[in-house]
Tab-separated table of N, CA and C in Angstrom:
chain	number	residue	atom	x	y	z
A	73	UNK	N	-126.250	-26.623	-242.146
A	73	UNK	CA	-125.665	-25.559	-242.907
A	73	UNK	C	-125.271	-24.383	-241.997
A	74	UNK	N	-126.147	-23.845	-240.889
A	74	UNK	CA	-125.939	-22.913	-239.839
A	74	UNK	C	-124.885	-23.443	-239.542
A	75	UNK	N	-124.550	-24.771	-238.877
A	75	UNK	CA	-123.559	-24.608	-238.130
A	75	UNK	C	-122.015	-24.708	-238.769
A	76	UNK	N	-122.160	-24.883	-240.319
A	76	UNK	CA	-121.127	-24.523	-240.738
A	76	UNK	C	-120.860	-23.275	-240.884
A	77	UNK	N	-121.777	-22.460	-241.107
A	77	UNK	CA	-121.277	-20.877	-241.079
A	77	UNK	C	-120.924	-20.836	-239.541
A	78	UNK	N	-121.479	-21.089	-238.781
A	78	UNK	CA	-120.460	-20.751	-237.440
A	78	UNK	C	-119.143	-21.244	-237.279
A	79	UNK	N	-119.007	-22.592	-238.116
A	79	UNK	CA	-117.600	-22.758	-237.879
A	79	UNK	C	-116.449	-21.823	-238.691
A	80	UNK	N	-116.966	-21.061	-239.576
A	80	UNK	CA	-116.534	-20.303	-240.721
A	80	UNK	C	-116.319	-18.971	-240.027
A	81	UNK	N	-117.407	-18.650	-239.285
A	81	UNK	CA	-117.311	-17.403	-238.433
A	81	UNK	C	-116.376	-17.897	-237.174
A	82	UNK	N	-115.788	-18.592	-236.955
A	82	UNK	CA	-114.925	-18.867	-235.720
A	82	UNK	C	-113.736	-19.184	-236.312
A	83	UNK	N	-113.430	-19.124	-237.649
A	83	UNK	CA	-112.299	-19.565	-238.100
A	83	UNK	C	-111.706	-21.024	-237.789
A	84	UNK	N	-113.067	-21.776	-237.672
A	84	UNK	CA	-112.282	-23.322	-237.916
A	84	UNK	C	-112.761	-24.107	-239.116
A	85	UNK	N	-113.175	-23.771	-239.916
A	85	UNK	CA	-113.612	-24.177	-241.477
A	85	UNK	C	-113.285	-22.758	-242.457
A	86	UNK	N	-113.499	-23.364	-243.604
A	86	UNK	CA	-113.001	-21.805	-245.139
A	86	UNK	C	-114.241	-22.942	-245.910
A	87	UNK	N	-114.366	-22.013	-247.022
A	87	UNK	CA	-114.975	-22.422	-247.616
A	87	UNK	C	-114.278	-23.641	-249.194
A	88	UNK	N	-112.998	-23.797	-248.433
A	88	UNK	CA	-112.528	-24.960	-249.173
A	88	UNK	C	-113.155	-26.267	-248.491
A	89	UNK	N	-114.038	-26.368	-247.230
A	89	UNK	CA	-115.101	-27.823	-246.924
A	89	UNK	C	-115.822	-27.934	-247.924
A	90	UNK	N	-116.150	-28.548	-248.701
A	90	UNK	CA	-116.994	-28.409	-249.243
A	90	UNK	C	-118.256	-29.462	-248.892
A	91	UNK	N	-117.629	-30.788	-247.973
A	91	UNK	CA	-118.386	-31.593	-247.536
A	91	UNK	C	-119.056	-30.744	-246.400
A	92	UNK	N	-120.327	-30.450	-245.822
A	92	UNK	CA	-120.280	-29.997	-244.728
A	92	UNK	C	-121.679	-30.929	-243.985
A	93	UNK	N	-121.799	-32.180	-244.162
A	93	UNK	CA	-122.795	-33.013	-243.502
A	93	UNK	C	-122.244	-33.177	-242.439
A	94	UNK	N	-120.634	-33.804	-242.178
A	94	UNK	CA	-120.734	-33.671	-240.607
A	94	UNK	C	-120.054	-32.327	-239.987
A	95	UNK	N	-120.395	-31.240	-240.130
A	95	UNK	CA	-120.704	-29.377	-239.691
A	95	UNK	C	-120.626	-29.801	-238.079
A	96	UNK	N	-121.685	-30.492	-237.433
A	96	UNK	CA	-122.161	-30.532	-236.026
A	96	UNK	C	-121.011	-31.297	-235.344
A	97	UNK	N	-120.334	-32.452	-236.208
A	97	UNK	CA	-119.755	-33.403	-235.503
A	97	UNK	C	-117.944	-32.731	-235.233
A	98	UNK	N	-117.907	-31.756	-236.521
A	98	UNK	CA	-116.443	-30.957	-236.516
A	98	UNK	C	-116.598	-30.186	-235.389
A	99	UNK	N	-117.940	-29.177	-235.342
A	99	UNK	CA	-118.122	-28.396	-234.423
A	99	UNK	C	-118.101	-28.743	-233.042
A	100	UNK	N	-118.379	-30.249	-232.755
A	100	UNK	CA	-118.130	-30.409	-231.104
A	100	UNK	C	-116.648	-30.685	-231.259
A	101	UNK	N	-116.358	-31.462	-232.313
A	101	UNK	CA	-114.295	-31.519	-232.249
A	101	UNK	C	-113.554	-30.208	-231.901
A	102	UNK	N	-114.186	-29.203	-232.122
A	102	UNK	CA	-113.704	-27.732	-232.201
A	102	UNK	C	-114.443	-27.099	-230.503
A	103	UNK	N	-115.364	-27.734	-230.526
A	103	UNK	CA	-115.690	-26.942	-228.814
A	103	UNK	C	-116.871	-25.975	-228.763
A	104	UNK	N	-117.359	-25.805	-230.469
A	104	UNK	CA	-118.504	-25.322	-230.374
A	104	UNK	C	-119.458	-25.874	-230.270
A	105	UNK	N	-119.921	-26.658	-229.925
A	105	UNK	CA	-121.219	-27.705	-229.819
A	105	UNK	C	-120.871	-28.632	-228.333
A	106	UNK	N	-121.931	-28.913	-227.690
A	106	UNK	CA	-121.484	-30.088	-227.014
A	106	UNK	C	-122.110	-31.687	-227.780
A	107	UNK	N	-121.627	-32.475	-226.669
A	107	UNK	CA	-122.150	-33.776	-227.627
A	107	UNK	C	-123.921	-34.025	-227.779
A	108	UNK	N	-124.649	-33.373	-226.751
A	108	UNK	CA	-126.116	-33.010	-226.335
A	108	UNK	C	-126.608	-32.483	-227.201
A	109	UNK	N	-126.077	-31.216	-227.832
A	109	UNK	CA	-125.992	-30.434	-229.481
A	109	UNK	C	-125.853	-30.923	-230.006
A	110	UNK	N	-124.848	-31.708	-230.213
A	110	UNK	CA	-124.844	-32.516	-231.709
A	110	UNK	C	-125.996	-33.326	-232.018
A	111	UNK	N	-126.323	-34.597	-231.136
A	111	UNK	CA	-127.231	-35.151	-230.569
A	111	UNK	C	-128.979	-34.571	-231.034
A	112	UNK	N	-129.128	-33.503	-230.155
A	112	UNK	CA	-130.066	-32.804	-230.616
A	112	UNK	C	-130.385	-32.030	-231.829
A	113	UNK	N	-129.404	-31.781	-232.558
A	113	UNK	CA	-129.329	-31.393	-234.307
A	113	UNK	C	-129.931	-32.042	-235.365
A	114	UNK	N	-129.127	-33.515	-234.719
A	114	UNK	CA	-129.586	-34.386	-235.637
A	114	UNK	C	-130.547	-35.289	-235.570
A	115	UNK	N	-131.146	-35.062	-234.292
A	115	UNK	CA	-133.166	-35.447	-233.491
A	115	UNK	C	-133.869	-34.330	-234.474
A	116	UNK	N	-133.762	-33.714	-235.100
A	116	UNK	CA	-134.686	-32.641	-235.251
A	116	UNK	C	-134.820	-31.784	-236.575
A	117	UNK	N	-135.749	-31.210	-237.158
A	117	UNK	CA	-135.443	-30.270	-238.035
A	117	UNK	C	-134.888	-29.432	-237.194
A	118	UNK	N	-134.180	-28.506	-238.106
A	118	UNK	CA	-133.838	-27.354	-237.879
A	118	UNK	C	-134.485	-25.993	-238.227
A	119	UNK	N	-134.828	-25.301	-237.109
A	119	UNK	CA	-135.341	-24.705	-236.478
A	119	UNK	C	-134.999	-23.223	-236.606
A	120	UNK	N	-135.657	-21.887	-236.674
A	120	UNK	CA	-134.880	-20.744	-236.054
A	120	UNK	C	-134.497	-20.279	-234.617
A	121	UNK	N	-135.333	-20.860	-233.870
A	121	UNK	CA	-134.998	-21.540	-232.092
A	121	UNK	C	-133.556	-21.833	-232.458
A	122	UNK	N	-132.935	-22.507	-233.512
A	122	UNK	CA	-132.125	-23.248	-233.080
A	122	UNK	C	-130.789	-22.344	-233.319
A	123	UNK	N	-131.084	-21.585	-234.567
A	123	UNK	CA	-130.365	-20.742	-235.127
A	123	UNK	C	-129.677	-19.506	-233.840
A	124	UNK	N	-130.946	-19.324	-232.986
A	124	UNK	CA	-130.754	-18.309	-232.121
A	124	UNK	C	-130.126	-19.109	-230.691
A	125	UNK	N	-130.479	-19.858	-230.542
A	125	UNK	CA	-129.814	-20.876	-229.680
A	125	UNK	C	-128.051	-21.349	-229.785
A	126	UNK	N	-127.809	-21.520	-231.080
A	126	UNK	CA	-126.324	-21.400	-231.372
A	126	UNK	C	-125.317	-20.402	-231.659
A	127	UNK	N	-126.289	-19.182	-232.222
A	127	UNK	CA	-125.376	-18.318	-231.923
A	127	UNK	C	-125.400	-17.697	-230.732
A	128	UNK	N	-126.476	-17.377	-229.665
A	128	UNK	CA	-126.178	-17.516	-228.236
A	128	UNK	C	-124.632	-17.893	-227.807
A	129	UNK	N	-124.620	-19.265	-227.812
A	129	UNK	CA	-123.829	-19.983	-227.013
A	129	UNK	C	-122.124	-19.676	-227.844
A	130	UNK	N	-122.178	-19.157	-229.505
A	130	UNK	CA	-121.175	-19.435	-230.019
A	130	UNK	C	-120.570	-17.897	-229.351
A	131	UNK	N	-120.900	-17.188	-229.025
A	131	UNK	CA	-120.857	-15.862	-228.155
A	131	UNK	C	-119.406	-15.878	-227.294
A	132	UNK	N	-119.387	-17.132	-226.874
A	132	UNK	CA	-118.378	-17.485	-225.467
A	132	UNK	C	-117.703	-18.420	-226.217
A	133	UNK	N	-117.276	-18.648	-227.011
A	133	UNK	CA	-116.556	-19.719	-227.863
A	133	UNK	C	-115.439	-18.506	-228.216
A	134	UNK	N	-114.294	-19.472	-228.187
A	134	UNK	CA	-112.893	-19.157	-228.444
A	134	UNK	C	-112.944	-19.052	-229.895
A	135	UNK	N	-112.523	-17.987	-231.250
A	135	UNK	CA	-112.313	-17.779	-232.183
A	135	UNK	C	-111.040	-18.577	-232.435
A	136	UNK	N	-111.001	-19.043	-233.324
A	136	UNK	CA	-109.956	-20.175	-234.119
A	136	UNK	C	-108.599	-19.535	-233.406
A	137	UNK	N	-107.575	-19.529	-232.614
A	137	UNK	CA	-106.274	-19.195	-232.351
A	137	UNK	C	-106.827	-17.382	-231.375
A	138	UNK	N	-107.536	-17.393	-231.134
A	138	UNK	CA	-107.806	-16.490	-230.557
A	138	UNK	C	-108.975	-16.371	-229.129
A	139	UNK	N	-109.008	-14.983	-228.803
A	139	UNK	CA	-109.935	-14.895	-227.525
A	139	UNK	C	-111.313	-15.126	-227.726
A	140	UNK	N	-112.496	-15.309	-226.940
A	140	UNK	CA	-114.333	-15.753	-227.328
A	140	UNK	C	-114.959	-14.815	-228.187
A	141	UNK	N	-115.513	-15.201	-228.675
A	141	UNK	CA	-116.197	-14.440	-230.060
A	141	UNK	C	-116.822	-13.252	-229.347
A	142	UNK	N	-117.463	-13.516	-228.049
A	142	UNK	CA	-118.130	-11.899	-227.768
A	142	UNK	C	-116.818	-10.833	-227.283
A	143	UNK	N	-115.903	-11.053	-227.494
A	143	UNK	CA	-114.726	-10.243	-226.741
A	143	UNK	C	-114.199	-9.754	-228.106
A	144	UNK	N	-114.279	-10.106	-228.973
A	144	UNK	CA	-113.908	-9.788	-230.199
A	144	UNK	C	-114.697	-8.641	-230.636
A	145	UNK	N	-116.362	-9.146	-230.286
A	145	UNK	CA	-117.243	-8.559	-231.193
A	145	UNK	C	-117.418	-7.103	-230.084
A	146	UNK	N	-116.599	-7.336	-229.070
A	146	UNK	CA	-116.934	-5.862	-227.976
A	146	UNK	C	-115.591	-5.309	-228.156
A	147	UNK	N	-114.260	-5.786	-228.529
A	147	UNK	CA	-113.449	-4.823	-228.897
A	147	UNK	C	-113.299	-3.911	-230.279
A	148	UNK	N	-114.531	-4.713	-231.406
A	148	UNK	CA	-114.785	-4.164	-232.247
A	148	UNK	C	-115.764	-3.108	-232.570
A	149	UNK	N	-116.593	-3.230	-231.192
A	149	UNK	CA	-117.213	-1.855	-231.143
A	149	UNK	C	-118.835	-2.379	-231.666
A	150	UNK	N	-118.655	-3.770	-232.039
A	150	UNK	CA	-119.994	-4.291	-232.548
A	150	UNK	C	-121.245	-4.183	-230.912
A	151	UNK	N	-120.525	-4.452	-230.089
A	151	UNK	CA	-121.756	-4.224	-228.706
A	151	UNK	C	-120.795	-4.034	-227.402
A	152	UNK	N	-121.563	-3.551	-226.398
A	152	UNK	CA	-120.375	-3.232	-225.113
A	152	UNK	C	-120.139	-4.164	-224.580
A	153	UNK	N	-119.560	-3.881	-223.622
A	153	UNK	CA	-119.874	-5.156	-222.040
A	153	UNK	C	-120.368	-5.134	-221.573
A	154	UNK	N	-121.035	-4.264	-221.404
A	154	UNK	CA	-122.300	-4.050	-220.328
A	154	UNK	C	-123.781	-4.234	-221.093
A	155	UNK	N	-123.668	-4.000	-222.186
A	155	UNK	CA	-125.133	-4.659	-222.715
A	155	UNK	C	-124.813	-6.099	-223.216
A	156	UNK	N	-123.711	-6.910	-223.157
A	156	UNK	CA	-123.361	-8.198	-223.629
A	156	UNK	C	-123.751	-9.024	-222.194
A	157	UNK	N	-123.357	-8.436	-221.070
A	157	UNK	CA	-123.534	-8.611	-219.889
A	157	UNK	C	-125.112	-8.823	-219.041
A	158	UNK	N	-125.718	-7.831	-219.957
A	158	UNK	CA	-127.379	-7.830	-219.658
A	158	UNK	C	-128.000	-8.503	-220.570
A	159	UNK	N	-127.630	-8.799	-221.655
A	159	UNK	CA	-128.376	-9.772	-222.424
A	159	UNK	C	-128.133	-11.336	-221.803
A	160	UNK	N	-126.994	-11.197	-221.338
A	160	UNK	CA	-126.759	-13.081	-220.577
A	160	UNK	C	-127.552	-13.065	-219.294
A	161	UNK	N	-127.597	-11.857	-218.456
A	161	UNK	CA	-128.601	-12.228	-217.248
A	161	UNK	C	-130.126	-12.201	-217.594
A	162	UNK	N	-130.316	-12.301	-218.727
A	162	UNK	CA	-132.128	-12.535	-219.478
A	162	UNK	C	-132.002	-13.852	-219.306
A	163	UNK	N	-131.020	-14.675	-219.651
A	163	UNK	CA	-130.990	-16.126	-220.255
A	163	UNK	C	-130.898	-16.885	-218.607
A	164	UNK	N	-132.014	-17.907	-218.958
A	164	UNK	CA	-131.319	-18.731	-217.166
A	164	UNK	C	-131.864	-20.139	-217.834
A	165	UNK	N	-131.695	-20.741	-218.505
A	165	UNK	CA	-131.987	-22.104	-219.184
A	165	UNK	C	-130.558	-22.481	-219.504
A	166	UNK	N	-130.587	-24.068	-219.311
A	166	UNK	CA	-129.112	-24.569	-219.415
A	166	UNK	C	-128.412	-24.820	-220.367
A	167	UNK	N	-127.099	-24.822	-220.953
A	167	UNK	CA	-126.953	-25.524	-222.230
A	167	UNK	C	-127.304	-27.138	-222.034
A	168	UNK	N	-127.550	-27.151	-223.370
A	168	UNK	CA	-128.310	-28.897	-223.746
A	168	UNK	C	-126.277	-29.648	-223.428
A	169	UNK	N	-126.290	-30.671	-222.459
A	169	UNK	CA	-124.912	-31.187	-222.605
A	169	UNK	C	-124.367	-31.964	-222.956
């Protein structure tokens, strides 16, 4: 279900899906997920680890016809560059691939 709201927040789903069981499998078609993610989604409950883990990564993801979601969310005044910048040098664990 998370990862359909991310695809919703990236503008590659509306809420005319109404199927959204394969969410993970659209989302690597789209570039938000890798196949390791998908993979690992569906190994597992879902998690709030996981919740925070995807929107992490959906951060640097290209918005549907547009520039990465954190470039959006820093020209909107939602956070800078420089604290978007210091929150990624906290992180040193790999994406799952």
């Amino acid at each position: 279900m998370y990862t359909e709201f991310l695809l919703r927040a990236l503008r590659y789903s509306s809420t005319a899906q109404s199927d959204i069981s394969n969410a993970p499998e659209r989302a690597h078609f789209a570039g938000v997920l890798t196949a390791g993610e998908v993979s690992a989604l569906r190994a597992s409950a879902f998690l709030r680890a996981d919740v925070v883990y995807l929107s992490y990564y959906a951060l640097e993801t290209n918005v549907s016809g547009g520039s990465k979601l954190s470039d959006t969310l820093i020209a909107r005044g939602v956070f800078s560059d420089a604290a978007y910048r210091a929150s990624r040098a906290m992180v040193n664990s790999a994406r799952i691939g």
